[in-house]
Coordinates of C-alpha atoms in Angstrom, one line a residue:
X1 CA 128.5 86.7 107.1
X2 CA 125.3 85.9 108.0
X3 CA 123.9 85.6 111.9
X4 CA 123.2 82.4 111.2
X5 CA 126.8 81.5 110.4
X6 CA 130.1 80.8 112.7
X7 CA 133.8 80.7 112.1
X8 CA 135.0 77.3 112.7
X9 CA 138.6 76.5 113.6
X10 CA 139.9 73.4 113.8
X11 CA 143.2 70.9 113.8
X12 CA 142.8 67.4 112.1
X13 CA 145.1 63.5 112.0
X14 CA 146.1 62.0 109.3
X15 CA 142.5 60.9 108.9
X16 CA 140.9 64.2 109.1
X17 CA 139.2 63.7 112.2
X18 CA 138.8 66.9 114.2
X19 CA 141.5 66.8 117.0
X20 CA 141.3 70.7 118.5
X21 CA 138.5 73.1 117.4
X22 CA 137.1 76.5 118.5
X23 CA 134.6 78.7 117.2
X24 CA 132.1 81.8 117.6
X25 CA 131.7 85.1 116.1
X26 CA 135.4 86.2 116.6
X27 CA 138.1 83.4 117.5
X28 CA 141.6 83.7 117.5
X29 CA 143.2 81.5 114.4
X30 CA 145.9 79.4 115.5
X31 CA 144.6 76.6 113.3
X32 CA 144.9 74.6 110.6
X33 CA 141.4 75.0 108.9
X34 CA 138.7 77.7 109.0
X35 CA 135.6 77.3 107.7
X36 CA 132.0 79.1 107.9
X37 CA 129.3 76.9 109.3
X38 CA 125.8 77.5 110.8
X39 CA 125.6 77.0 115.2
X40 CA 124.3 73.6 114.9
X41 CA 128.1 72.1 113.1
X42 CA 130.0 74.0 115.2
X43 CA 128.3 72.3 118.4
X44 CA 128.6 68.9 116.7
X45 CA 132.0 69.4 115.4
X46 CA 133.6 66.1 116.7
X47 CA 131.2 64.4 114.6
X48 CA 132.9 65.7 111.4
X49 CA 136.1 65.0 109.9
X50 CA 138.2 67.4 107.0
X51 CA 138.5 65.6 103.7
X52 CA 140.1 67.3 100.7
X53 CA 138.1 68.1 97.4
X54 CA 139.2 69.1 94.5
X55 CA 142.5 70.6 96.1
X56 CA 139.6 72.5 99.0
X57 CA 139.3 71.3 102.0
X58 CA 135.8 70.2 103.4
X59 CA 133.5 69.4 106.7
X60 CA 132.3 66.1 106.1
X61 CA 129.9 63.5 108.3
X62 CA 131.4 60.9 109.8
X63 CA 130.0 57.5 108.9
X64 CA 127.6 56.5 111.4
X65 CA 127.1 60.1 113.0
X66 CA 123.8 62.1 113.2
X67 CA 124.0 65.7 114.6
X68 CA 121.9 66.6 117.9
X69 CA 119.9 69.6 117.8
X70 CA 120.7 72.9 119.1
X71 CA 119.3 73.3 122.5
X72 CA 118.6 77.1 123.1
X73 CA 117.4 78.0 126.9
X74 CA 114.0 78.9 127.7
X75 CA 114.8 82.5 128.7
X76 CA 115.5 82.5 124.3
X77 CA 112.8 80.7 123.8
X78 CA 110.7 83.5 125.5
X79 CA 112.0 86.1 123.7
X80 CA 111.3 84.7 120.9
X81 CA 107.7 84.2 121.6
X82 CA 107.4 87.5 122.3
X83 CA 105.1 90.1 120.1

């Protein structure tokens, strides 16, 4: 796995909409679905639901939803900068 890249845990409803949900680099499993998603999905996971492809479950966008940016602090964003 990548350091890009999160575990995602997450209960659905009968419609697939994300009902309970955790995530990071090492969460407990007590749910229904796992998948591996980048930072920025896991911070916007209520805007997904699960739908099932081809017998594989999958993270889709709800209709109408557009995902916010990650917001990293500035002490990162120094760091970063850095030589």
């Amino acid at each position: 796995m990548s350091n890009d890249q999160m575990y995602i845990y997450l209960n659905v409803d009968e419609e697939g909409n994300v009902t309970q949900s955790t995530g990071g680099s090492n969460p407990v499993p007590e749910y229904d679905f796992f998948f591996i998603r980048d930072k920025q999905t896991l911070d916007n996971i209520s805007k997904f639901r699960v739908v099932i492809n081809g017998f594989k479950p999958d993270l889709v966008l709800k209709e109408g939803e557009t995902l916010e940016e990650i917001k990293t602090s500035t002490i990162v964003e120094e760091l970063m900068e850095r030589p």
